[in-house]
Amino acid sequence: MIKSDIQRLDAKRRHVNERKKQFAVAVYKQQDYPHRLNFYELPPTSEISLEDFEQWAIHRLRILAEIEACSFRNKTPQETAAHIEPLLKKYLPLSANSAAAGGVIDQRLRDEREKDHYSHFILRLAFSGTEDLRRRFARVETMLFKLRYQTDDGRERRAFVESLNFDWEMVTGDEKRQLGEQLLAATPGVKKLDEENWFRVDWTLVPELVEYRTVFLRRGQAYVPMREQTSMIMTEFTNRLEKALELTSRAPRLDEDDRLSPILNHLTKNFATPDGAYNDSDAALPGAPINASNIDSLSQHFPLCMKNLHSTLRQNSHLKHFGRLQYTFFLKGIGLSLEDCLIFWRHSFKLITDDTFNKEYKYNIRHAYGDVGGDANRRGRGYSPYSCQKILTEHPPGPGEAHGCPYRHFSIDNLTSMLQATGVNERDVLKGVKEDVEKKRYHIACNRVFEWTHKGEIKKVKDDGTWEAAELDTIVHPNAYFKRSYLLRNLGKMAGDNVRTKE
Ligand code: SF4
């Protein structure tokens, strides 16, 4: 091989190695988290357990999903902050330095900041795959950052902003006086110089202010009023995060890591359609008359998917296979016993004989309850009721089938007719549902209807403080819909104190 070839090959090798180095070498750096806020510039490099990896990411995702749901439902920033605050306390607390004794960062603060830091980066990995996920992630992360920024202790916030080393320079008193007229002329709403302070930045950092001519320009520098600082920091946060997400998307994938990739895939799926876990205690409605003869009356509390199954069953005295499954799991989830469930189905299937019922249907109902068949783990427990995510994404209904989610699987005309038939007749609500559905935000449409149909009760429990905001978070499970509806309507009639929805 001649010398020039060898040189070319060497250069190529060097190039490949550099690229690999860019992504592969993690430089360990212990982070001591001096500030509560974080621009997430440095990836975490120390070890955490797989359980923490998953749990922390799920907790952050829960917060992000709620923030996104608030924005989809046009909540004001104040309403969003009031809604998110208790959830943040519960899932992702982040205390100020002043909350620690003597203002010294103690282990509790370090743990909170570590969880915040790691969970951000784990979700970055999960949501860097597509442009849509990257855009949504950057948007909700910025909203979360802004919520925290606005509630941060003033002094600590200043120290944090200074630590970012932005290329901003405060305008001195002399300069302010010297440029007074121009500064006042370019800053709407400010009449006197001592009402405002300014800082100087390269004009390219504030294109909107330049475009709207609301900033004084001189020698390539923009004189930005202090009140614009928050929006500039948010823009900077978003820009840096978007760039970082781009870079992550080009990094070698973790597809072959069989410990992390299932977790990351699950998180990605959950961001597309939030998932709601169900556990057996969710069925607990002390004193509620959940039995075979009451299902017709209880169906007023069902979400649209289950109302549709119930009315189809009543109309046809029959449901097809997937409909039976979806409905049986749901009924089991609301606390209907196996005996009552068998009675319910037997009475509902009016057109068949006992013999046919016993031969063709009974076994499957018992199986759903874990009374027969299944593996040892499931025996005695049966299967969990389907979440919205499962209903929305698996087994779309075919002709003659009634399972699925009407918000997703009905035409908009049929959906509107069904909503009107169930009493949802306010124009604004129907319009909002239509918009949600067009944007594929099916569970948001469902929550919109829930909130409208229960607006009186929700206001009451909020006003008298019976329920906390966390107990009114976005519904992502049909059984949570039922339970919350039942409790709201029967508040005061229930036995005992334990009548709140479970997380
Ligand atoms: Fe049912 Fe969920 Fe669809 Fe609401 S969003 S109708 S609860 S599947």
Short mmCIF file of C-alpha atoms and ligand atoms in Angstrom, two decimals:
data_model
loop_
_atom_site.label_atom_id
_atom_site.label_comp_id
_atom_site.label_asym_id
_atom_site.label_seq_id
_atom_site.Cartn_x
_atom_site.Cartn_y
_atom_site.Cartn_z
CA MET A 1 0.00 0.00 0.00
CA ILE A 2 1.46 3.36 -0.92
CA LYS A 3 2.06 6.03 1.72
CA SER A 4 -0.82 8.31 0.72
CA ASP A 5 -3.30 5.38 1.03
CA ILE A 6 -2.01 4.61 4.48
CA GLN A 7 -2.37 8.24 5.46
CA ARG A 8 -5.95 8.33 4.11
CA LEU A 9 -6.81 5.15 5.98
CA ASP A 10 -5.27 6.48 9.16
CA ALA A 11 -7.22 9.69 8.85
CA LYS A 12 -10.40 7.67 8.33
CA ARG A 13 -9.67 5.55 11.38
CA ARG A 14 -8.92 8.60 13.43
CA HIS A 15 -12.20 10.10 12.29
CA VAL A 16 -14.22 7.03 13.26
CA ASN A 17 -12.53 6.89 16.63
CA GLU A 18 -13.31 10.51 17.29
CA ARG A 19 -16.99 9.97 16.59
CA LYS A 20 -17.08 6.95 18.81
CA LYS A 21 -15.31 8.89 21.49
CA GLN A 22 -17.89 11.63 21.30
CA PHE A 23 -20.62 9.24 22.34
CA ALA A 24 -18.92 6.39 24.11
CA VAL A 25 -16.59 7.78 26.71
CA ALA A 26 -18.34 8.87 29.84
CA VAL A 27 -16.22 11.12 31.94
CA TYR A 28 -17.05 10.50 35.55
CA LYS A 29 -17.80 13.67 37.38
CA GLN A 30 -19.31 13.71 40.82
CA GLN A 31 -22.13 16.25 40.87
CA ASP A 32 -22.73 18.16 44.03
CA TYR A 33 -25.85 20.04 42.93
CA PRO A 34 -25.20 23.48 44.44
CA HIS A 35 -28.46 24.80 42.94
CA ARG A 36 -32.00 23.55 43.07
CA LEU A 37 -32.54 24.31 39.39
CA ASN A 38 -30.67 22.45 36.70
CA PHE A 39 -30.01 23.14 33.03
CA TYR A 40 -29.06 19.46 32.65
CA GLU A 41 -25.79 20.13 30.87
CA LEU A 42 -23.83 17.25 32.40
CA PRO A 43 -25.14 13.71 32.08
CA PRO A 44 -25.08 11.63 35.25
CA THR A 45 -22.31 9.07 35.41
CA SER A 46 -22.57 7.31 38.74
CA GLU A 47 -24.45 4.06 39.20
CA ILE A 48 -28.07 3.62 40.21
CA SER A 49 -30.12 0.47 40.56
CA LEU A 50 -32.37 -0.70 37.75
CA GLU A 51 -35.37 -0.20 40.03
CA ASP A 52 -34.48 3.45 40.62
CA PHE A 53 -33.79 3.87 36.91
CA GLU A 54 -37.34 2.80 36.11
CA GLN A 55 -39.15 4.26 39.09
CA TRP A 56 -37.59 7.70 38.86
CA ALA A 57 -38.38 7.91 35.16
CA ILE A 58 -41.99 6.84 35.76
CA HIS A 59 -42.37 9.51 38.43
CA ARG A 60 -41.04 12.24 36.15
CA LEU A 61 -43.17 11.00 33.28
CA ARG A 62 -46.21 11.26 35.49
CA ILE A 63 -45.47 14.91 36.15
CA LEU A 64 -44.77 15.66 32.48
CA ALA A 65 -47.97 13.92 31.38
CA GLU A 66 -49.99 16.01 33.85
CA ILE A 67 -48.34 19.23 32.67
CA GLU A 68 -49.12 18.31 29.09
CA ALA A 69 -52.70 17.41 29.98
CA CYS A 70 -53.11 20.82 31.67
CA SER A 71 -51.92 22.57 28.55
CA PHE A 72 -54.20 20.47 26.34
CA ARG A 73 -57.10 21.45 28.59
CA ASN A 74 -56.18 25.14 28.31
CA LYS A 75 -55.55 25.57 32.01
CA THR A 76 -54.03 28.94 32.89
CA PRO A 77 -50.45 29.00 34.23
CA GLN A 78 -51.89 29.61 37.72
CA GLU A 79 -54.29 26.67 37.46
CA THR A 80 -51.50 24.47 36.12
CA ALA A 81 -49.18 25.48 38.95
CA ALA A 82 -51.88 24.78 41.55
CA HIS A 83 -52.61 21.40 39.97
CA ILE A 84 -48.98 20.31 39.61
CA GLU A 85 -47.62 21.50 42.93
CA PRO A 86 -48.96 18.62 45.09
CA LEU A 87 -47.92 16.10 42.44
CA LEU A 88 -44.43 17.53 42.37
CA LYS A 89 -44.24 17.28 46.13
CA LYS A 90 -45.25 13.67 45.92
CA TYR A 91 -43.27 12.43 42.92
CA LEU A 92 -40.43 14.83 42.27
CA PRO A 93 -39.80 17.10 45.24
CA LEU A 94 -37.05 19.63 44.79
CA SER A 95 -36.35 21.79 47.82
CA ALA A 96 -34.47 25.06 47.92
CA ASN A 97 -31.16 25.32 49.76
CA SER A 98 -32.93 27.47 52.32
CA ALA A 99 -35.08 24.44 53.23
CA ALA A 100 -32.02 22.68 54.68
CA ALA A 101 -30.75 23.44 58.15
CA GLY A 102 -28.36 26.40 57.97
CA GLY A 103 -28.79 26.49 54.17
CA VAL A 104 -26.22 23.66 53.86
CA ILE A 105 -27.06 21.09 51.18
CA ASP A 106 -27.77 17.91 53.08
CA GLN A 107 -28.36 14.34 51.93
CA ARG A 108 -32.10 14.85 51.45
CA LEU A 109 -31.54 17.74 49.06
CA ARG A 110 -28.82 15.82 47.26
CA ASP A 111 -31.13 12.80 46.83
CA GLU A 112 -33.95 14.97 45.48
CA ARG A 113 -31.63 16.68 43.01
CA GLU A 114 -30.07 13.42 41.97
CA LYS A 115 -33.48 11.94 41.23
CA ASP A 116 -34.44 15.03 39.24
CA HIS A 117 -31.18 14.93 37.30
CA TYR A 118 -31.23 11.20 36.50
CA SER A 119 -34.90 11.06 35.63
CA HIS A 120 -34.46 13.92 33.15
CA PHE A 121 -31.65 12.10 31.36
CA ILE A 122 -33.44 8.75 31.34
CA LEU A 123 -36.45 10.34 29.67
CA ARG A 124 -34.13 12.10 27.24
CA LEU A 125 -32.94 8.67 26.16
CA ALA A 126 -36.49 7.41 25.85
CA PHE A 127 -37.87 10.39 23.93
CA SER A 128 -35.09 11.25 21.54
CA GLY A 129 -36.21 8.70 18.93
CA THR A 130 -38.65 10.75 16.85
CA GLU A 131 -39.04 14.41 16.08
CA ASP A 132 -42.52 14.50 17.57
CA LEU A 133 -41.36 12.99 20.88
CA ARG A 134 -38.35 15.32 21.02
CA ARG A 135 -40.55 18.36 20.44
CA ARG A 136 -43.11 17.33 23.05
CA PHE A 137 -40.44 16.42 25.58
CA ALA A 138 -38.61 19.74 25.16
CA ARG A 139 -41.90 21.60 25.48
CA VAL A 140 -43.07 19.95 28.71
CA GLU A 141 -39.60 19.97 30.24
CA THR A 142 -39.45 23.72 29.61
CA MET A 143 -42.85 24.11 31.26
CA LEU A 144 -41.65 22.13 34.27
CA PHE A 145 -38.46 24.17 34.44
CA LYS A 146 -40.48 27.39 34.27
CA LEU A 147 -42.81 26.27 37.07
CA ARG A 148 -39.82 25.62 39.28
CA TYR A 149 -37.98 28.73 38.19
CA GLN A 150 -40.92 30.93 39.10
CA THR A 151 -41.27 29.41 42.54
CA ASP A 152 -37.56 29.44 43.31
CA ASP A 153 -36.17 31.51 46.14
CA GLY A 154 -35.14 34.90 44.61
CA ARG A 155 -31.56 34.82 45.87
CA GLU A 156 -30.98 31.22 44.86
CA ARG A 157 -32.44 31.87 41.46
CA ARG A 158 -30.04 34.77 40.89
CA ALA A 159 -27.11 32.60 41.94
CA PHE A 160 -28.26 29.88 39.57
CA VAL A 161 -28.59 32.28 36.62
CA GLU A 162 -25.13 33.67 37.34
CA SER A 163 -23.73 30.13 37.39
CA LEU A 164 -24.93 29.63 33.81
CA ASN A 165 -22.36 32.17 32.60
CA PHE A 166 -24.58 33.63 29.95
CA ASP A 167 -22.97 36.23 27.81
CA TRP A 168 -25.08 38.94 29.42
CA GLU A 169 -23.74 42.15 30.84
CA MET A 170 -25.64 44.38 33.22
CA VAL A 171 -25.96 47.95 31.99
CA THR A 172 -24.27 50.22 34.54
CA GLY A 173 -25.95 53.24 36.08
CA ASP A 174 -23.80 55.64 34.02
CA GLU A 175 -24.58 53.94 30.75
CA LYS A 176 -28.24 53.80 31.68
CA ARG A 177 -28.33 57.53 32.22
CA GLN A 178 -26.35 58.14 29.05
CA LEU A 179 -28.74 56.09 26.90
CA GLY A 180 -31.83 56.94 28.96
CA GLU A 181 -33.95 58.41 26.19
CA GLN A 182 -33.33 55.62 23.72
CA LEU A 183 -33.87 52.94 26.38
CA LEU A 184 -37.21 54.42 27.44
CA ALA A 185 -38.32 54.90 23.83
CA ALA A 186 -37.57 51.24 22.99
CA THR A 187 -39.12 49.74 26.15
CA PRO A 188 -42.91 49.95 26.10
CA GLY A 189 -44.57 50.46 29.47
CA VAL A 190 -41.52 51.95 31.19
CA LYS A 191 -41.80 55.67 31.84
CA LYS A 192 -38.86 56.32 34.18
CA LEU A 193 -35.34 54.96 34.15
CA ASP A 194 -35.40 53.84 37.79
CA GLU A 195 -38.41 51.59 37.09
CA GLU A 196 -36.29 49.10 35.17
CA ASN A 197 -32.80 47.66 34.72
CA TRP A 198 -31.31 46.47 31.46
CA PHE A 199 -28.68 43.99 30.38
CA ARG A 200 -26.72 43.79 27.13
CA VAL A 201 -26.63 40.73 24.86
CA ASP A 202 -25.75 39.97 21.28
CA TRP A 203 -28.84 40.93 19.26
CA THR A 204 -29.08 37.45 17.68
CA LEU A 205 -30.16 36.07 21.06
CA VAL A 206 -33.38 38.08 21.06
CA PRO A 207 -34.74 37.88 17.51
CA GLU A 208 -38.36 38.33 18.64
CA LEU A 209 -37.65 41.53 20.53
CA VAL A 210 -35.76 42.81 17.51
CA GLU A 211 -38.56 41.79 15.16
CA TYR A 212 -41.19 43.60 17.25
CA ARG A 213 -38.87 46.59 17.79
CA THR A 214 -39.23 46.40 21.55
CA VAL A 215 -35.53 46.55 22.30
CA PHE A 216 -32.85 49.19 21.89
CA LEU A 217 -30.02 48.15 19.53
CA ARG A 218 -26.54 49.60 19.44
CA ARG A 219 -23.37 48.26 17.81
CA GLY A 220 -24.81 44.77 17.45
CA GLN A 221 -25.88 44.65 21.09
CA ALA A 222 -29.48 44.52 22.32
CA TYR A 223 -30.38 46.32 25.56
CA VAL A 224 -32.90 43.95 27.10
CA PRO A 225 -35.10 44.95 30.05
CA MET A 226 -34.80 42.67 33.10
CA ARG A 227 -38.42 41.59 32.89
CA GLU A 228 -37.55 39.73 29.67
CA GLN A 229 -35.00 37.66 31.54
CA THR A 230 -37.37 34.79 32.35
CA SER A 231 -38.44 34.32 28.76
CA MET A 232 -34.83 34.47 27.59
CA ILE A 233 -33.82 31.83 30.09
CA MET A 234 -36.70 29.64 28.98
CA THR A 235 -35.70 30.09 25.33
CA GLU A 236 -32.14 29.20 26.21
CA PHE A 237 -33.30 26.13 28.15
CA THR A 238 -35.42 24.93 25.22
CA ASN A 239 -32.70 25.60 22.64
CA ARG A 240 -30.06 23.73 24.58
CA LEU A 241 -32.38 20.83 25.29
CA GLU A 242 -33.48 20.56 21.66
CA LYS A 243 -29.84 20.46 20.54
CA ALA A 244 -29.01 17.87 23.19
CA LEU A 245 -31.97 15.73 22.11
CA GLU A 246 -30.80 15.90 18.50
CA LEU A 247 -27.40 14.70 19.59
CA THR A 248 -28.90 11.91 21.68
CA SER A 249 -31.00 10.79 18.72
CA ARG A 250 -27.81 10.34 16.68
CA ALA A 251 -25.99 8.44 19.41
CA PRO A 252 -25.76 4.66 19.11
CA ARG A 253 -29.04 3.15 20.29
CA LEU A 254 -29.32 1.00 23.36
CA ASP A 255 -31.46 -1.52 21.50
CA GLU A 256 -29.19 -4.38 22.38
CA ASP A 257 -29.17 -3.68 26.08
CA ASP A 258 -31.82 -6.11 27.23
CA ARG A 259 -32.05 -4.55 30.69
CA LEU A 260 -32.63 -0.96 29.62
CA SER A 261 -34.34 -1.15 26.25
CA PRO A 262 -37.61 -2.73 27.51
CA ILE A 263 -37.84 0.02 30.15
CA LEU A 264 -37.09 2.75 27.64
CA ASN A 265 -39.58 1.31 25.13
CA HIS A 266 -42.23 1.18 27.81
CA LEU A 267 -41.57 4.82 28.75
CA THR A 268 -41.76 5.89 25.11
CA LYS A 269 -45.07 4.11 24.68
CA ASN A 270 -46.37 5.73 27.86
CA PHE A 271 -45.58 9.18 26.61
CA ALA A 272 -47.50 8.51 23.40
CA THR A 273 -50.53 7.35 25.39
CA PRO A 274 -50.22 7.57 29.17
CA ASP A 275 -50.71 4.29 30.97
CA GLY A 276 -52.54 3.85 34.22
CA ALA A 277 -51.61 1.07 36.55
CA TYR A 278 -54.36 -0.80 38.35
CA ASN A 279 -54.02 -2.60 41.62
CA ASP A 280 -56.57 -4.59 43.52
CA SER A 281 -57.15 -1.89 46.13
CA ASP A 282 -58.47 0.36 43.34
CA ALA A 283 -61.67 -1.67 43.43
CA ALA A 284 -62.33 -0.82 47.07
CA LEU A 285 -65.59 1.11 47.42
CA PRO A 286 -66.69 0.37 50.96
CA GLY A 287 -70.45 0.07 51.26
CA ALA A 288 -71.11 0.41 47.52
CA PRO A 289 -73.81 -1.90 46.13
CA ILE A 290 -71.75 -3.59 43.42
CA ASN A 291 -73.77 -6.63 42.36
CA ALA A 292 -75.30 -8.20 39.27
CA SER A 293 -78.65 -6.47 39.57
CA ASN A 294 -77.09 -3.03 39.95
CA ILE A 295 -74.95 -2.84 36.85
CA ASP A 296 -77.62 -0.95 34.87
CA SER A 297 -77.73 1.77 37.46
CA LEU A 298 -73.96 1.80 38.04
CA SER A 299 -73.42 2.24 34.29
CA GLN A 300 -74.15 5.98 34.70
CA HIS A 301 -70.62 6.15 36.18
CA PHE A 302 -68.98 4.23 33.35
CA PRO A 303 -66.69 5.89 30.84
CA LEU A 304 -67.89 5.92 27.25
CA CYS A 305 -66.02 2.74 26.30
CA MET A 306 -67.87 0.72 28.95
CA LYS A 307 -71.18 2.52 28.40
CA ASN A 308 -70.92 1.49 24.77
CA LEU A 309 -70.27 -2.15 25.71
CA HIS A 310 -73.12 -2.10 28.20
CA SER A 311 -75.67 -0.62 25.83
CA THR A 312 -74.60 -2.94 22.99
CA LEU A 313 -75.01 -5.88 25.35
CA ARG A 314 -78.46 -4.70 26.33
CA GLN A 315 -79.45 -4.17 22.68
CA ASN A 316 -78.10 -7.43 21.25
CA SER A 317 -78.12 -9.64 24.35
CA HIS A 318 -74.64 -10.55 23.21
CA LEU A 319 -71.08 -9.22 22.91
CA LYS A 320 -68.29 -10.55 20.76
CA HIS A 321 -65.10 -12.01 22.21
CA PHE A 322 -62.93 -8.88 22.76
CA GLY A 323 -65.93 -6.94 24.03
CA ARG A 324 -66.64 -9.65 26.59
CA LEU A 325 -63.02 -9.61 27.69
CA GLN A 326 -62.79 -5.83 28.01
CA TYR A 327 -66.09 -5.62 29.87
CA THR A 328 -65.51 -8.62 32.18
CA PHE A 329 -62.12 -7.28 33.31
CA PHE A 330 -63.67 -3.89 33.91
CA LEU A 331 -66.55 -5.32 35.95
CA LYS A 332 -64.12 -7.38 37.96
CA GLY A 333 -62.12 -4.17 38.49
CA ILE A 334 -65.09 -2.26 39.89
CA GLY A 335 -65.45 -4.95 42.52
CA LEU A 336 -68.08 -7.28 41.07
CA SER A 337 -67.62 -10.75 42.53
CA LEU A 338 -67.18 -13.79 40.30
CA GLU A 339 -70.58 -15.16 41.34
CA ASP A 340 -72.30 -11.88 40.47
CA CYS A 341 -70.39 -11.60 37.25
CA LEU A 342 -71.58 -15.04 36.17
CA ILE A 343 -75.16 -14.09 37.07
CA PHE A 344 -74.81 -10.81 35.18
CA TRP A 345 -73.59 -12.44 31.99
CA ARG A 346 -76.07 -15.29 32.20
CA HIS A 347 -79.01 -12.86 32.51
CA SER A 348 -77.61 -10.61 29.81
CA PHE A 349 -77.25 -13.43 27.26
CA LYS A 350 -81.00 -13.91 27.12
CA LEU A 351 -81.10 -15.64 23.76
CA ILE A 352 -79.05 -18.70 24.65
CA THR A 353 -79.70 -21.73 26.83
CA ASP A 354 -78.02 -22.49 30.15
CA ASP A 355 -76.27 -25.33 28.46
CA THR A 356 -74.71 -23.11 25.76
CA PHE A 357 -73.75 -20.50 28.34
CA ASN A 358 -72.04 -23.08 30.53
CA LYS A 359 -70.24 -24.65 27.59
CA GLU A 360 -69.16 -21.55 25.69
CA TYR A 361 -68.88 -18.63 28.07
CA LYS A 362 -68.67 -19.64 31.70
CA TYR A 363 -65.11 -20.91 31.56
CA ASN A 364 -63.76 -17.65 30.12
CA ILE A 365 -65.42 -15.57 32.83
CA ARG A 366 -63.99 -17.80 35.54
CA HIS A 367 -60.63 -17.65 33.78
CA ALA A 368 -60.74 -13.82 33.81
CA TYR A 369 -61.13 -13.98 37.58
CA GLY A 370 -58.29 -16.46 37.96
CA ASP A 371 -60.68 -19.16 39.15
CA VAL A 372 -59.48 -21.63 36.52
CA GLY A 373 -56.55 -22.00 34.17
CA GLY A 374 -53.77 -19.47 33.80
CA ASP A 375 -50.32 -19.78 35.27
CA ALA A 376 -49.74 -20.22 38.97
CA ASN A 377 -49.14 -16.49 39.44
CA ARG A 378 -52.43 -15.47 37.95
CA ARG A 379 -54.47 -18.20 39.56
CA GLY A 380 -56.65 -16.69 42.26
CA ARG A 381 -56.09 -13.16 40.93
CA GLY A 382 -56.94 -13.34 37.27
CA TYR A 383 -56.10 -10.58 34.85
CA SER A 384 -55.96 -6.85 35.43
CA PRO A 385 -58.58 -4.59 33.89
CA TYR A 386 -57.42 -2.93 30.68
CA SER A 387 -55.96 0.55 30.88
CA CYS A 388 -56.87 3.28 28.38
CA GLN A 389 -53.49 2.74 26.75
CA LYS A 390 -54.25 -0.91 26.10
CA ILE A 391 -57.76 -0.20 24.85
CA LEU A 392 -56.56 2.61 22.62
CA THR A 393 -53.64 0.80 21.09
CA GLU A 394 -54.50 -2.90 20.89
CA HIS A 395 -57.10 -4.86 18.93
CA PRO A 396 -59.07 -2.13 17.15
CA PRO A 397 -62.71 -3.22 16.81
CA GLY A 398 -63.88 -4.70 13.53
CA PRO A 399 -67.43 -4.72 12.09
CA GLY A 400 -70.02 -5.75 14.68
CA GLU A 401 -67.59 -5.39 17.59
CA ALA A 402 -68.16 -2.93 20.43
CA HIS A 403 -64.87 -2.96 22.31
CA GLY A 404 -62.23 -0.25 22.02
CA CYS A 405 -62.53 3.42 22.85
CA PRO A 406 -65.30 5.47 21.20
CA TYR A 407 -63.08 8.57 21.20
CA ARG A 408 -60.63 6.72 19.03
CA HIS A 409 -62.65 4.15 17.17
CA PHE A 410 -65.92 5.99 16.38
CA SER A 411 -66.39 8.46 13.55
CA ILE A 412 -66.76 11.98 14.92
CA ASP A 413 -70.48 12.01 14.02
CA ASN A 414 -71.16 8.76 15.85
CA LEU A 415 -69.11 9.92 18.80
CA THR A 416 -71.03 13.19 18.99
CA SER A 417 -74.38 11.36 18.79
CA MET A 418 -73.33 9.00 21.54
CA LEU A 419 -72.17 11.85 23.77
CA GLN A 420 -75.42 13.70 23.18
CA ALA A 421 -77.38 10.55 23.99
CA THR A 422 -75.57 10.36 27.33
CA GLY A 423 -76.44 13.97 28.15
CA VAL A 424 -73.31 15.76 26.96
CA ASN A 425 -74.94 18.50 24.94
CA GLU A 426 -72.98 21.67 25.61
CA ARG A 427 -71.59 23.04 22.35
CA ASP A 428 -68.20 24.04 23.78
CA VAL A 429 -67.61 20.60 25.27
CA LEU A 430 -68.51 18.85 22.02
CA LYS A 431 -66.28 21.27 20.11
CA GLY A 432 -63.41 20.63 22.56
CA VAL A 433 -63.89 16.86 22.18
CA LYS A 434 -63.79 17.18 18.41
CA GLU A 435 -60.54 19.14 18.57
CA ASP A 436 -58.99 16.66 21.03
CA VAL A 437 -59.93 13.76 18.79
CA GLU A 438 -58.55 15.48 15.69
CA LYS A 439 -55.26 15.92 17.54
CA LYS A 440 -55.38 12.28 18.66
CA ARG A 441 -55.67 13.25 22.34
CA TYR A 442 -58.33 10.68 23.06
CA HIS A 443 -57.90 10.43 26.83
CA ILE A 444 -57.98 14.22 27.07
CA ALA A 445 -61.38 14.20 25.36
CA CYS A 446 -62.54 11.60 27.87
CA ASN A 447 -61.28 13.73 30.78
CA ARG A 448 -62.96 16.79 29.30
CA VAL A 449 -66.29 14.96 29.33
CA PHE A 450 -65.67 13.68 32.86
CA GLU A 451 -64.91 17.16 34.14
CA TRP A 452 -67.96 18.63 32.47
CA THR A 453 -70.34 15.95 33.74
CA HIS A 454 -68.96 16.23 37.27
CA LYS A 455 -68.18 19.93 37.36
CA GLY A 456 -70.46 20.64 40.34
CA GLU A 457 -69.02 17.85 42.49
CA ILE A 458 -65.42 18.65 41.50
CA LYS A 459 -65.91 22.27 42.49
CA LYS A 460 -67.39 21.18 45.80
CA VAL A 461 -64.57 18.81 46.80
CA LYS A 462 -62.00 21.39 45.74
CA ASP A 463 -63.71 24.23 47.62
CA ASP A 464 -64.24 22.35 50.84
CA GLY A 465 -60.81 20.71 50.62
CA THR A 466 -62.19 17.15 50.84
CA TRP A 467 -59.97 16.06 47.97
CA GLU A 468 -56.47 17.08 47.14
CA ALA A 469 -55.50 18.14 43.62
CA ALA A 470 -53.49 14.92 43.22
CA GLU A 471 -56.74 12.98 43.57
CA LEU A 472 -58.16 14.79 40.57
CA ASP A 473 -55.28 14.12 38.20
CA THR A 474 -55.82 13.04 34.59
CA ILE A 475 -57.75 9.78 34.28
CA VAL A 476 -55.93 7.15 32.24
CA HIS A 477 -57.84 4.04 33.31
CA PRO A 478 -61.53 3.21 32.84
CA ASN A 479 -61.73 1.86 36.39
CA ALA A 480 -60.32 5.10 37.77
CA TYR A 481 -63.05 6.90 35.80
CA PHE A 482 -65.73 4.74 37.37
CA LYS A 483 -64.38 5.00 40.88
CA ARG A 484 -63.91 8.75 40.78
CA SER A 485 -67.34 9.29 39.27
CA TYR A 486 -68.97 7.04 41.85
CA LEU A 487 -67.20 8.69 44.76
CA LEU A 488 -67.93 12.21 43.57
CA ARG A 489 -71.63 11.49 43.13
CA ASN A 490 -71.97 9.52 46.36
CA LEU A 491 -69.81 11.64 48.60
CA GLY A 492 -71.43 11.76 51.99
CA LYS A 493 -73.50 8.65 51.34
CA MET A 494 -70.55 6.30 51.65
CA ALA A 495 -69.76 4.42 54.81
CA GLY A 496 -66.52 5.30 56.56
CA ASP A 497 -63.86 7.85 55.73
CA ASN A 498 -61.93 5.78 53.30
CA VAL A 499 -63.72 6.96 50.20
CA ARG A 500 -60.99 8.67 48.29
CA THR A 501 -59.56 7.48 45.00
CA LYS A 502 -56.31 5.64 45.27
CA GLU A 503 -53.18 6.75 43.39
FE1 SF4 B 1 -62.50 4.41 28.05
FE2 SF4 B 1 -60.06 5.42 28.38
FE3 SF4 B 1 -61.41 5.76 26.08
FE4 SF4 B 1 -62.15 7.04 28.28
S1 SF4 B 1 -60.22 7.27 27.16
S2 SF4 B 1 -63.50 5.99 26.85
S3 SF4 B 1 -61.76 5.50 29.83
S4 SF4 B 1 -60.66 3.84 26.92
#
